[in-house]
Structures are given as C-alpha cells and as structure tokens.
Amino acid sequence: VQLQASGGGLGQAGGSLRLSCVASGRTLSGHVMAWFRQAPGKEREFVARISRSGTSTSYADVVKGRFTISRDNTGNTVYLQMNSLVPEDTAVYYCAADYYSYSSSIEDYAYWGQGTLVTVSS
C-alpha cells in the first residue's frame, strides 16, 4: 500500500483544516487506518484511528471532540477533519495503514505516508 497525505498548511488558532490520505496499490477497505503526528523535537504520537468498515473510531485525548477521522473506501481515501485548532497541533501529520491491528501503537502499522506539515498560528 502506498499512502499519500495532503491538506496540510498554515491554519489559525480556532480554525479548521482537513487532511486527506489517498491509498494506491491495494484497496483501502481491508486496512485499519490511522493518523499520527510528530511535533518539532518530540516523538511521533497517535492522533486517531478508524476501523476497516469505518464504524469504529478512537482518538487521543488531546484531540477528542476537535478532530474527526473518516474514510471513503470507494475512493480509497481517509480524512482527518481538524477543528478548533490550537498552536500545539503544529506537527507533521502522517497517515498509516495496517491489515491486522486496530491499534494506537506506531509499531503496529506497516504502511506510512510521507507526512504533511500543519502549522497553527496563535
């Protein structure tokens, strides 16, 4: 699976951005999908995940209620809608896929996109 993330850019505090992750090489429907992020000088951390069918989602506490993960299996795309942005959301955001694990651990994801930078100004 090849993953291509996009949609990053400069956002303002309180504003919104929408990230997309398009998969190629294999159908997305057979994979759990997730978003992770890595802020400057920090380790990569879990943001959100979504089950293969899209009926189950899970979020990190710091984004719960502000971010929404969704997927379009027909279009082989996963989205991350980010609302009420805060400067602490500034990071490179990565989409990830795995066939087996519904997990929040980096180690459990076999496929990664290249990352898209989100910068939130105050």
Short mmCIF file of C-alpha atoms in Angstrom, two decimals:
data_model
loop_
_atom_site.label_atom_id
_atom_site.label_comp_id
_atom_site.label_asym_id
_atom_site.label_seq_id
_atom_site.Cartn_x
_atom_site.Cartn_y
_atom_site.Cartn_z
CA VAL A 1 0.00 0.00 0.00
CA GLN A 2 1.31 3.42 -0.93
CA LEU A 3 -0.10 6.35 1.03
CA GLN A 4 -0.10 10.00 0.01
CA ALA A 5 -1.08 12.59 2.59
CA SER A 6 -2.10 16.13 1.71
CA GLY A 7 -4.01 19.10 3.02
CA GLY A 8 -1.53 20.49 5.46
CA GLY A 9 -0.64 24.14 5.60
CA LEU A 10 -0.97 27.19 7.75
CA GLY A 11 -4.00 27.45 9.98
CA GLN A 12 -5.06 29.90 12.62
CA ALA A 13 -5.93 29.11 16.19
CA GLY A 14 -9.61 28.33 16.33
CA GLY A 15 -9.70 27.49 12.66
CA SER A 16 -10.00 24.27 10.70
CA LEU A 17 -8.01 22.16 8.30
CA ARG A 18 -8.83 18.92 6.54
CA LEU A 19 -6.18 16.34 5.78
CA SER A 20 -6.55 13.63 3.17
CA CYS A 21 -4.70 10.39 2.67
CA VAL A 22 -5.07 8.57 -0.63
CA ALA A 23 -4.04 4.95 -0.91
CA SER A 24 -2.82 3.19 -4.01
CA GLY A 25 -1.55 -0.26 -4.74
CA ARG A 26 -4.24 -2.02 -2.75
CA THR A 27 -7.79 -1.36 -1.78
CA LEU A 28 -8.07 0.59 1.43
CA SER A 29 -11.10 -1.27 2.70
CA GLY A 30 -9.06 -4.15 4.08
CA HIS A 31 -6.91 -1.95 6.31
CA VAL A 32 -7.24 -0.18 9.61
CA MET A 33 -6.23 3.44 9.08
CA ALA A 34 -4.75 5.94 11.48
CA TRP A 35 -3.25 9.37 11.77
CA PHE A 36 -0.16 10.13 13.82
CA ARG A 37 1.74 13.37 14.27
CA GLN A 38 5.21 14.48 15.19
CA ALA A 39 5.86 17.93 16.58
CA PRO A 40 9.31 19.51 16.38
CA GLY A 41 11.63 17.91 18.91
CA LYS A 42 9.03 15.39 20.03
CA GLU A 43 8.28 11.77 19.39
CA ARG A 44 5.61 10.68 16.95
CA GLU A 45 2.26 10.24 18.66
CA PHE A 46 -1.11 8.70 17.94
CA VAL A 47 -3.93 11.02 16.87
CA ALA A 48 -6.84 8.91 15.61
CA ARG A 49 -7.72 5.55 14.10
CA ILE A 50 -10.66 4.08 12.22
CA SER A 51 -11.75 0.53 11.68
CA ARG A 52 -11.96 -1.14 8.28
CA SER A 53 -15.68 -0.52 7.96
CA GLY A 54 -15.49 2.96 9.43
CA THR A 55 -17.95 2.13 12.19
CA SER A 56 -15.40 2.38 15.00
CA THR A 57 -13.09 5.29 15.74
CA SER A 58 -10.73 6.23 18.53
CA TYR A 59 -8.92 9.45 19.39
CA ALA A 60 -6.10 10.71 21.52
CA ASP A 61 -7.41 12.69 24.47
CA VAL A 62 -5.77 15.90 23.28
CA VAL A 63 -7.79 15.94 20.05
CA LYS A 64 -11.02 14.31 21.19
CA GLY A 65 -14.00 16.46 20.37
CA ARG A 66 -11.99 18.59 17.92
CA PHE A 67 -10.77 16.11 15.29
CA THR A 68 -12.78 13.63 13.26
CA ILE A 69 -11.39 10.74 11.28
CA SER A 70 -13.43 9.28 8.44
CA ARG A 71 -12.90 7.12 5.41
CA ASP A 72 -14.23 6.61 1.92
CA ASN A 73 -13.39 3.07 0.94
CA THR A 74 -14.77 3.57 -2.54
CA GLY A 75 -12.39 6.46 -3.09
CA ASN A 76 -9.56 4.81 -1.18
CA THR A 77 -9.23 7.90 0.99
CA VAL A 78 -9.05 8.65 4.69
CA TYR A 79 -9.68 12.09 6.10
CA LEU A 80 -8.83 13.97 9.26
CA GLN A 81 -11.06 16.95 9.90
CA MET A 82 -9.34 19.22 12.39
CA ASN A 83 -11.43 21.91 14.09
CA SER A 84 -10.71 24.36 16.89
CA LEU A 85 -7.03 24.24 16.11
CA VAL A 86 -4.52 25.26 18.75
CA PRO A 87 -0.82 26.05 18.28
CA GLU A 88 0.03 22.75 19.98
CA ASP A 89 -1.45 20.96 16.95
CA THR A 90 1.54 22.13 14.92
CA ALA A 91 3.25 18.99 13.63
CA VAL A 92 3.90 16.81 10.65
CA TYR A 93 0.87 14.56 10.27
CA TYR A 94 1.28 11.02 8.97
CA CYS A 95 -1.34 8.58 7.79
CA ALA A 96 -0.73 4.91 8.41
CA ALA A 97 -2.33 1.62 7.46
CA ASP A 98 -2.25 -1.92 8.70
CA TYR A 99 -4.11 -5.03 7.71
CA TYR A 100 -4.19 -6.66 11.13
CA SER A 101 -4.10 -4.24 14.04
CA TYR A 102 -6.71 -1.83 15.37
CA SER A 103 -4.06 -0.12 17.42
CA SER A 104 -2.69 3.20 18.60
CA SER A 105 0.91 1.97 18.57
CA ILE A 106 3.32 3.15 15.92
CA GLU A 107 4.94 -0.26 15.81
CA ASP A 108 1.71 -1.94 14.70
CA TYR A 109 1.39 -0.06 11.42
CA ALA A 110 3.17 -1.44 8.39
CA TYR A 111 2.48 1.30 5.86
CA TRP A 112 3.14 5.02 6.19
CA GLY A 113 2.63 8.10 4.10
CA GLN A 114 5.25 10.79 3.73
CA GLY A 115 3.66 13.30 6.08
CA THR A 116 2.06 16.69 5.64
CA LEU A 117 3.01 19.72 7.72
CA VAL A 118 0.38 21.55 9.72
CA THR A 119 1.34 24.86 11.29
CA VAL A 120 -1.11 26.63 13.59
CA SER A 121 -0.51 30.26 14.39
CA SER A 122 -1.83 31.93 17.52
#
